[in-house]
Amino acid sequence: MKKHNFSAGPCILPQSVFQKASQAVLNFNDLDLSILEISHRSKDFVEVMETARNLALEHLGLQNSNYTALFLQGGASMQFLMTAYNLLENKAAYLNTGTWSSKAIKEAKLIGEVIEVASSAKDNFNYIPKNYTIPNHVDYFHCTSNNTIFGTQMHQFPDTSAPMVCDMSSDIFSRELDFKKFSLIYAGAQKNMGPAGTTLVVIKNDILGRVSRAIPSMLNYKTHIEKESMFNTPPVFSVYVSMLTMQWLKDKGGIKAIAKQNEKKANLLYSEIDRNPLFKGLVANKEDRSQMNATFTLESKDLESAFEDYLKEAGINGLKGHRSIGGYRASMYNALPLDSVEVLVETMQTLEKNA
Ligand SMILES: *Cc1c(COP(=O)(O)O)cnc(C)c1O
């Protein structure tokens, strides 16, 4: 029986996508060839890349606009450096909400001056700072929309005249936002879009060309824009599976429809965390809770092994919290069915009844 997979990443993708992907490994588009053995310049693969790039823009409501979508390599971690390399001339403002933001700040500091506008580091990132000021005349403002490890999510974005750069790795395509507010969005595929190996980057074209340094070809967004995301051999399988997932999302009714489902899943789990006396949430302010990654723990360590036995019996996978915070983390990405959350809630209730 298939597991209820709450893994934080790489994580669950739609079952139908796994099936189509495995078929394409054996015989892609009835070519009697595997997708893994054809040229990335072939008509069939170029069409995959174009479809994937278009679907990404379509889902974000940015098609027919001055945005370009790219599928790059090096993970979201490479974007920590690339964003700074391409956009940071003098100063940039960063909001520090977790491990990933901190890593982005570290890379940017190699390139220029970083102003940390606010940080929740002192409280082990258990809330999202608010009421900070973004100084005038910064080259850009960088934030992380969803903090995968700590289970917090930005539910409001600041109004700023600076271009807004956002790491949306773990909540891309999960909720409706005004994506036009962002000048650059990046997301490693393996949280909500596809397999590891590619990163979606969506860039507003006019923010490029403002820095004076020479940029190595592979790190230069312009290279990849000019070459339509085919400057070098792209990660063909990751892009293909991401395309399938975006098509699945479109068939489901797009972000609007999936957002309702995600809200339902998150509400169900958080209500149980709040109701069940054996558990407590790990985010300080309820308003900052993530709809994608819910972090919680047992009130008493004594029940740990009993709970873990029940989880195993129920076929629940990937619930262990990140080592930097402990406890449990239920990742409820787009492809996780409501049914899996129901099973988790029942398991929490079983523990309560038998404790
Ligand atoms: C997982 C994650 C990353 C790191 O992604 P890689 O693709 O492994 O480099 C960065 N940011 C966020 C928000 C993440 O969840």
Short mmCIF file of C-alpha atoms and ligand atoms in Angstrom, two decimals:
data_model
loop_
_atom_site.label_atom_id
_atom_site.label_comp_id
_atom_site.label_asym_id
_atom_site.label_seq_id
_atom_site.Cartn_x
_atom_site.Cartn_y
_atom_site.Cartn_z
CA MET A 1 0.00 0.00 0.00
CA LYS A 2 1.24 3.49 -0.85
CA LYS A 3 2.45 5.46 2.17
CA HIS A 4 0.96 8.70 3.45
CA ASN A 5 3.97 10.80 2.56
CA PHE A 6 4.56 13.96 4.62
CA SER A 7 8.21 14.26 3.56
CA ALA A 8 9.53 17.85 3.44
CA GLY A 9 11.52 17.44 0.25
CA PRO A 10 12.07 15.68 -2.02
CA CYS A 11 8.45 14.96 -1.45
CA ILE A 12 5.21 13.60 -2.74
CA LEU A 13 4.19 14.26 -6.35
CA PRO A 14 0.91 13.21 -7.95
CA GLN A 15 0.66 9.47 -8.51
CA SER A 16 -0.47 10.05 -12.11
CA VAL A 17 2.72 12.06 -12.70
CA PHE A 18 4.86 9.17 -11.47
CA GLN A 19 3.05 6.90 -13.90
CA LYS A 20 3.47 9.19 -16.92
CA ALA A 21 7.10 9.85 -16.00
CA SER A 22 7.91 6.16 -15.77
CA GLN A 23 6.27 5.58 -19.14
CA ALA A 24 8.40 8.35 -20.70
CA VAL A 25 11.54 6.66 -19.41
CA LEU A 26 10.62 3.61 -21.46
CA ASN A 27 9.00 5.15 -24.51
CA PHE A 28 8.67 8.90 -24.78
CA ASN A 29 5.95 10.34 -27.07
CA ASP A 30 5.80 7.00 -28.95
CA LEU A 31 9.26 7.65 -30.35
CA ASP A 32 10.38 4.17 -29.26
CA LEU A 33 13.10 6.00 -27.36
CA SER A 34 13.47 7.00 -23.73
CA ILE A 35 13.26 10.67 -22.78
CA LEU A 36 16.67 10.01 -21.20
CA GLU A 37 18.36 9.15 -24.50
CA ILE A 38 17.20 11.83 -26.92
CA SER A 39 18.82 15.14 -27.72
CA HIS A 40 17.72 18.09 -25.65
CA ARG A 41 17.67 19.95 -28.99
CA SER A 42 15.17 17.51 -30.49
CA LYS A 43 11.75 18.87 -31.37
CA ASP A 44 10.11 16.68 -28.73
CA PHE A 45 12.25 17.94 -25.87
CA VAL A 46 12.26 21.59 -26.97
CA GLU A 47 8.49 21.36 -26.79
CA VAL A 48 8.74 20.06 -23.19
CA MET A 49 10.93 22.98 -22.17
CA GLU A 50 8.66 25.53 -23.86
CA THR A 51 5.53 24.01 -22.35
CA ALA A 52 7.11 23.96 -18.88
CA ARG A 53 8.23 27.60 -19.13
CA ASN A 54 4.81 28.69 -20.38
CA LEU A 55 2.91 26.74 -17.75
CA ALA A 56 4.98 28.29 -14.97
CA LEU A 57 4.12 31.80 -16.18
CA GLU A 58 0.50 30.85 -16.76
CA HIS A 59 0.04 29.50 -13.24
CA LEU A 60 1.53 32.68 -11.80
CA GLY A 61 -0.60 34.92 -14.03
CA LEU A 62 2.53 36.32 -15.67
CA GLN A 63 2.12 35.12 -19.24
CA ASN A 64 2.17 37.73 -22.01
CA SER A 65 4.11 40.03 -19.73
CA ASN A 66 7.69 41.14 -19.37
CA TYR A 67 8.64 38.11 -17.28
CA THR A 68 10.75 35.15 -18.38
CA ALA A 69 10.67 31.68 -16.83
CA LEU A 70 13.85 29.58 -16.74
CA PHE A 71 14.68 26.09 -15.53
CA LEU A 72 18.20 26.20 -14.14
CA GLN A 73 20.46 23.89 -12.15
CA GLY A 74 22.25 24.20 -8.84
CA GLY A 75 19.13 24.21 -6.70
CA ALA A 76 17.64 27.13 -4.84
CA SER A 77 21.04 27.35 -3.15
CA MET A 78 22.62 28.48 -6.41
CA GLN A 79 20.01 31.24 -6.58
CA PHE A 80 21.24 32.62 -3.26
CA LEU A 81 24.41 33.54 -5.15
CA MET A 82 22.97 34.20 -8.61
CA THR A 83 20.40 36.74 -7.44
CA ALA A 84 23.13 38.75 -5.73
CA TYR A 85 25.59 38.36 -8.59
CA ASN A 86 23.08 39.72 -11.10
CA LEU A 87 21.27 42.34 -9.01
CA LEU A 88 23.48 43.57 -6.19
CA GLU A 89 25.52 46.64 -7.07
CA ASN A 90 25.66 48.51 -3.74
CA LYS A 91 23.24 47.41 -1.04
CA ALA A 92 20.46 44.90 -0.72
CA ALA A 93 17.90 44.40 2.05
CA TYR A 94 17.19 40.92 3.42
CA LEU A 95 14.54 39.63 5.80
CA ASN A 96 15.95 36.78 7.87
CA THR A 97 13.25 34.22 8.67
CA GLY A 98 15.16 30.95 8.78
CA THR A 99 17.97 28.69 7.69
CA TRP A 100 17.42 29.35 3.99
CA SER A 101 17.26 33.13 4.39
CA SER A 102 20.46 33.00 6.44
CA LYS A 103 22.17 31.08 3.68
CA ALA A 104 20.98 33.59 1.10
CA ILE A 105 22.39 36.40 3.23
CA LYS A 106 25.74 34.65 3.54
CA GLU A 107 26.12 34.38 -0.24
CA ALA A 108 24.98 37.96 -0.88
CA LYS A 109 27.60 39.24 1.55
CA LEU A 110 30.26 37.87 -0.80
CA ILE A 111 28.98 40.24 -3.45
CA GLY A 112 28.00 43.47 -1.69
CA GLU A 113 26.52 45.13 1.36
CA VAL A 114 23.60 43.38 3.02
CA ILE A 115 21.16 45.16 5.29
CA GLU A 116 19.28 42.69 7.45
CA VAL A 117 15.99 44.54 7.97
CA ALA A 118 14.74 42.12 10.65
CA SER A 119 15.47 38.65 11.95
CA SER A 120 13.74 36.11 14.16
CA ALA A 121 16.99 34.17 14.72
CA LYS A 122 17.03 34.85 18.48
CA ASP A 123 13.78 32.91 18.87
CA ASN A 124 14.90 30.06 16.65
CA PHE A 125 12.81 31.55 13.84
CA ASN A 126 9.45 30.73 15.42
CA TYR A 127 7.72 33.82 14.01
CA ILE A 128 7.78 36.17 11.01
CA PRO A 129 9.08 39.66 11.89
CA LYS A 130 6.75 42.51 10.98
CA ASN A 131 6.90 46.31 11.04
CA TYR A 132 10.42 46.51 9.68
CA THR A 133 11.55 49.23 7.34
CA ILE A 134 13.15 48.64 4.00
CA PRO A 135 15.62 51.48 3.39
CA ASN A 136 15.28 53.57 0.26
CA HIS A 137 17.69 53.03 -2.57
CA VAL A 138 18.47 49.39 -2.00
CA ASP A 139 19.04 47.34 -5.14
CA TYR A 140 16.41 44.82 -4.05
CA PHE A 141 14.60 43.30 -1.09
CA HIS A 142 14.94 39.54 -0.55
CA CYS A 143 12.59 37.33 1.47
CA THR A 144 11.65 33.67 1.87
CA SER A 145 7.91 33.15 1.49
CA ASN A 146 7.74 29.86 3.38
CA ASN A 147 10.23 28.60 5.94
CA THR A 148 10.24 24.88 5.28
CA ILE A 149 12.18 23.97 8.41
CA PHE A 150 10.46 26.15 11.02
CA GLY A 151 6.93 26.00 9.65
CA THR A 152 6.31 29.70 9.25
CA GLN A 153 4.97 31.46 6.18
CA MET A 154 4.71 35.08 5.10
CA HIS A 155 1.04 35.90 4.76
CA GLN A 156 1.77 39.53 3.95
CA PHE A 157 4.47 41.04 1.81
CA PRO A 158 5.78 44.56 2.33
CA ASP A 159 5.04 47.42 0.02
CA THR A 160 8.36 48.61 -1.25
CA SER A 161 9.65 50.46 -4.26
CA ALA A 162 12.66 48.11 -4.32
CA PRO A 163 12.42 45.09 -6.61
CA MET A 164 11.21 42.18 -4.51
CA VAL A 165 13.13 38.90 -4.80
CA CYS A 166 11.55 35.86 -3.20
CA ASP A 167 12.60 32.30 -2.48
CA MET A 168 9.32 30.41 -2.96
CA SER A 169 10.87 26.94 -2.98
CA SER A 170 8.41 25.38 -0.59
CA ASP A 171 5.15 27.14 -1.42
CA ILE A 172 5.31 27.86 -5.14
CA PHE A 173 1.95 27.17 -6.85
CA SER A 174 0.27 26.56 -3.48
CA ARG A 175 -1.66 29.79 -2.93
CA GLU A 176 -2.89 32.87 -4.73
CA LEU A 177 -0.65 35.92 -4.52
CA ASP A 178 -0.21 38.98 -6.66
CA PHE A 179 2.89 37.63 -8.35
CA LYS A 180 3.37 40.89 -10.26
CA LYS A 181 4.59 42.37 -6.98
CA PHE A 182 7.74 40.26 -7.34
CA SER A 183 10.63 41.05 -9.66
CA LEU A 184 12.32 37.69 -9.24
CA ILE A 185 10.91 34.43 -7.90
CA TYR A 186 12.91 31.25 -7.53
CA ALA A 187 11.97 27.78 -6.38
CA GLY A 188 13.86 24.52 -6.23
CA ALA A 189 11.60 21.99 -7.91
CA GLN A 190 11.68 19.27 -5.27
CA LYS A 191 9.24 20.80 -2.79
CA ASN A 192 6.09 21.44 -4.74
CA MET A 193 6.82 21.17 -8.44
CA GLY A 194 8.89 18.18 -9.45
CA PRO A 195 11.98 16.10 -8.75
CA ALA A 196 15.25 17.55 -7.50
CA GLY A 197 17.63 18.77 -10.17
CA THR A 198 16.04 21.90 -11.52
CA THR A 199 15.07 25.30 -10.17
CA LEU A 200 12.39 27.54 -11.56
CA VAL A 201 13.45 31.17 -11.89
CA VAL A 202 10.93 33.79 -12.97
CA ILE A 203 12.48 37.16 -13.76
CA LYS A 204 11.07 40.51 -14.65
CA ASN A 205 13.31 41.31 -17.58
CA ASP A 206 13.88 44.99 -16.80
CA ILE A 207 15.70 44.36 -13.51
CA LEU A 208 18.73 42.96 -15.31
CA GLY A 209 21.70 44.89 -16.68
CA ARG A 210 22.05 47.24 -13.70
CA VAL A 211 25.27 45.90 -12.20
CA SER A 212 28.74 46.82 -13.40
CA ARG A 213 30.61 43.57 -12.68
CA ALA A 214 31.39 40.95 -15.29
CA ILE A 215 29.16 37.94 -14.73
CA PRO A 216 30.32 34.42 -15.68
CA SER A 217 28.11 32.99 -18.43
CA MET A 218 26.56 30.22 -16.37
CA LEU A 219 25.71 32.63 -13.55
CA ASN A 220 24.28 35.27 -15.84
CA TYR A 221 20.49 35.30 -16.16
CA LYS A 222 20.85 37.03 -19.54
CA THR A 223 22.70 34.03 -20.95
CA HIS A 224 19.87 31.72 -20.00
CA ILE A 225 17.18 34.11 -21.18
CA GLU A 226 18.84 34.53 -24.58
CA LYS A 227 19.30 30.78 -24.96
CA GLU A 228 15.73 30.02 -23.82
CA SER A 229 16.93 27.96 -20.87
CA MET A 230 19.06 25.78 -23.18
CA PHE A 231 22.50 27.36 -22.83
CA ASN A 232 23.84 24.00 -21.77
CA THR A 233 22.18 20.60 -21.46
CA PRO A 234 19.22 21.14 -19.17
CA PRO A 235 18.17 18.54 -16.55
CA VAL A 236 15.75 16.99 -19.02
CA PHE A 237 13.98 14.57 -16.72
CA SER A 238 13.44 17.10 -13.91
CA VAL A 239 12.04 19.62 -16.35
CA TYR A 240 9.79 16.98 -17.92
CA VAL A 241 8.37 15.82 -14.59
CA SER A 242 7.90 19.43 -13.47
CA MET A 243 5.95 20.00 -16.68
CA LEU A 244 3.74 17.00 -15.90
CA THR A 245 3.08 18.31 -12.40
CA MET A 246 2.17 21.74 -13.72
CA GLN A 247 -0.21 20.10 -16.23
CA TRP A 248 -1.75 18.11 -13.38
CA LEU A 249 -2.21 21.35 -11.46
CA LYS A 250 -3.85 22.98 -14.45
CA ASP A 251 -6.27 20.05 -14.82
CA LYS A 252 -7.12 20.45 -11.12
CA GLY A 253 -8.15 24.06 -11.69
CA GLY A 254 -4.80 25.76 -11.07
CA ILE A 255 -3.57 27.59 -8.01
CA LYS A 256 -7.03 28.88 -7.15
CA ALA A 257 -8.44 25.39 -6.74
CA ILE A 258 -5.42 23.84 -5.04
CA ALA A 259 -5.20 26.75 -2.58
CA LYS A 260 -8.67 25.87 -1.26
CA GLN A 261 -7.60 22.27 -0.82
CA ASN A 262 -4.36 23.31 0.91
CA GLU A 263 -6.30 25.53 3.28
CA LYS A 264 -8.62 22.68 4.14
CA LYS A 265 -5.71 20.31 4.85
CA ALA A 266 -3.87 22.86 7.00
CA ASN A 267 -7.02 23.81 8.96
CA LEU A 268 -7.76 20.19 9.70
CA LEU A 269 -4.28 19.48 11.09
CA TYR A 270 -3.86 22.73 13.01
CA SER A 271 -7.28 22.32 14.64
CA GLU A 272 -6.17 18.94 15.93
CA ILE A 273 -2.80 20.27 17.14
CA ASP A 274 -4.71 22.98 19.05
CA ARG A 275 -7.41 20.66 20.36
CA ASN A 276 -5.41 17.58 21.31
CA PRO A 277 -3.88 18.10 24.79
CA LEU A 278 -0.94 15.80 23.96
CA PHE A 279 0.40 18.10 21.23
CA LYS A 280 1.53 21.68 20.81
CA GLY A 281 2.47 23.75 17.76
CA LEU A 282 6.00 25.12 17.44
CA VAL A 283 5.18 28.46 15.80
CA ALA A 284 4.75 31.33 18.27
CA ASN A 285 2.02 33.25 16.45
CA LYS A 286 -0.80 31.33 14.84
CA GLU A 287 -1.00 33.97 12.12
CA ASP A 288 2.49 32.97 10.93
CA ARG A 289 1.76 29.27 10.56
CA SER A 290 2.66 27.67 7.28
CA GLN A 291 0.00 25.92 5.23
CA MET A 292 2.70 23.76 3.69
CA ASN A 293 4.84 22.64 6.65
CA ALA A 294 3.17 22.29 10.05
CA THR A 295 5.65 21.95 12.93
CA PHE A 296 4.50 20.54 16.24
CA THR A 297 5.66 18.37 19.09
CA LEU A 298 4.42 16.14 21.89
CA GLU A 299 3.93 17.81 25.26
CA SER A 300 5.65 14.81 26.84
CA LYS A 301 8.61 12.91 25.47
CA ASP A 302 7.30 9.76 27.19
CA LEU A 303 4.75 9.26 24.44
CA GLU A 304 7.25 9.48 21.61
CA SER A 305 7.77 5.80 20.98
CA ALA A 306 4.05 5.01 21.24
CA PHE A 307 3.24 7.78 18.75
CA GLU A 308 5.92 6.60 16.38
CA ASP A 309 4.55 3.06 16.50
CA TYR A 310 1.08 4.36 15.63
CA LEU A 311 2.52 6.42 12.77
CA LYS A 312 4.23 3.36 11.38
CA GLU A 313 1.08 1.27 11.66
CA ALA A 314 -0.88 3.96 9.81
CA GLY A 315 1.67 4.01 6.96
CA ILE A 316 2.74 7.59 7.66
CA ASN A 317 6.16 8.56 6.30
CA GLY A 318 8.43 11.58 6.70
CA LEU A 319 6.96 13.20 9.80
CA LYS A 320 10.20 13.69 11.69
CA GLY A 321 11.04 17.34 12.31
CA HIS A 322 14.23 18.93 11.04
CA ARG A 323 17.18 18.42 13.39
CA SER A 324 17.43 22.16 14.09
CA ILE A 325 13.95 22.28 15.66
CA GLY A 326 13.00 18.68 16.55
CA GLY A 327 9.47 17.39 17.07
CA TYR A 328 7.37 16.67 14.02
CA ARG A 329 6.80 18.35 10.70
CA ALA A 330 3.90 17.50 8.46
CA SER A 331 4.56 18.76 4.94
CA MET A 332 1.29 19.12 3.10
CA TYR A 333 2.34 19.99 -0.42
CA ASN A 334 -0.08 20.23 -3.36
CA ALA A 335 0.04 16.52 -4.18
CA LEU A 336 -0.72 15.32 -0.64
CA PRO A 337 -4.34 14.12 -0.53
CA LEU A 338 -6.72 15.34 2.18
CA ASP A 339 -7.13 11.69 3.10
CA SER A 340 -3.51 11.53 4.32
CA VAL A 341 -4.10 14.44 6.69
CA GLU A 342 -7.25 12.70 7.96
CA VAL A 343 -5.19 9.59 8.70
CA LEU A 344 -2.61 11.67 10.59
CA VAL A 345 -5.32 13.36 12.66
CA GLU A 346 -6.88 9.98 13.47
CA THR A 347 -3.46 8.72 14.56
CA MET A 348 -3.06 11.68 16.92
CA GLN A 349 -6.49 10.87 18.32
CA THR A 350 -5.62 7.20 18.73
CA LEU A 351 -2.63 8.22 20.83
CA GLU A 352 -4.86 10.44 22.98
CA LYS A 353 -7.40 7.64 23.55
CA ASN A 354 -4.79 5.07 24.48
CA ALA A 355 -2.27 7.23 26.34
C1 LIG B 1 14.83 23.33 0.30
C2 LIG B 1 14.93 24.79 0.25
C3 LIG B 1 16.06 25.44 -0.28
C4 LIG B 1 17.28 24.69 -0.78
O1 LIG B 1 17.01 24.12 -1.99
P1 LIG B 1 18.14 23.33 -2.82
O2 LIG B 1 17.43 23.09 -4.10
O3 LIG B 1 18.46 22.09 -2.05
O4 LIG B 1 19.31 24.21 -2.96
C5 LIG B 1 16.06 26.81 -0.32
N1 LIG B 1 15.03 27.52 0.14
C6 LIG B 1 13.92 26.94 0.66
C7 LIG B 1 12.80 27.80 1.15
C8 LIG B 1 13.85 25.56 0.74
O5 LIG B 1 12.76 24.97 1.25
#
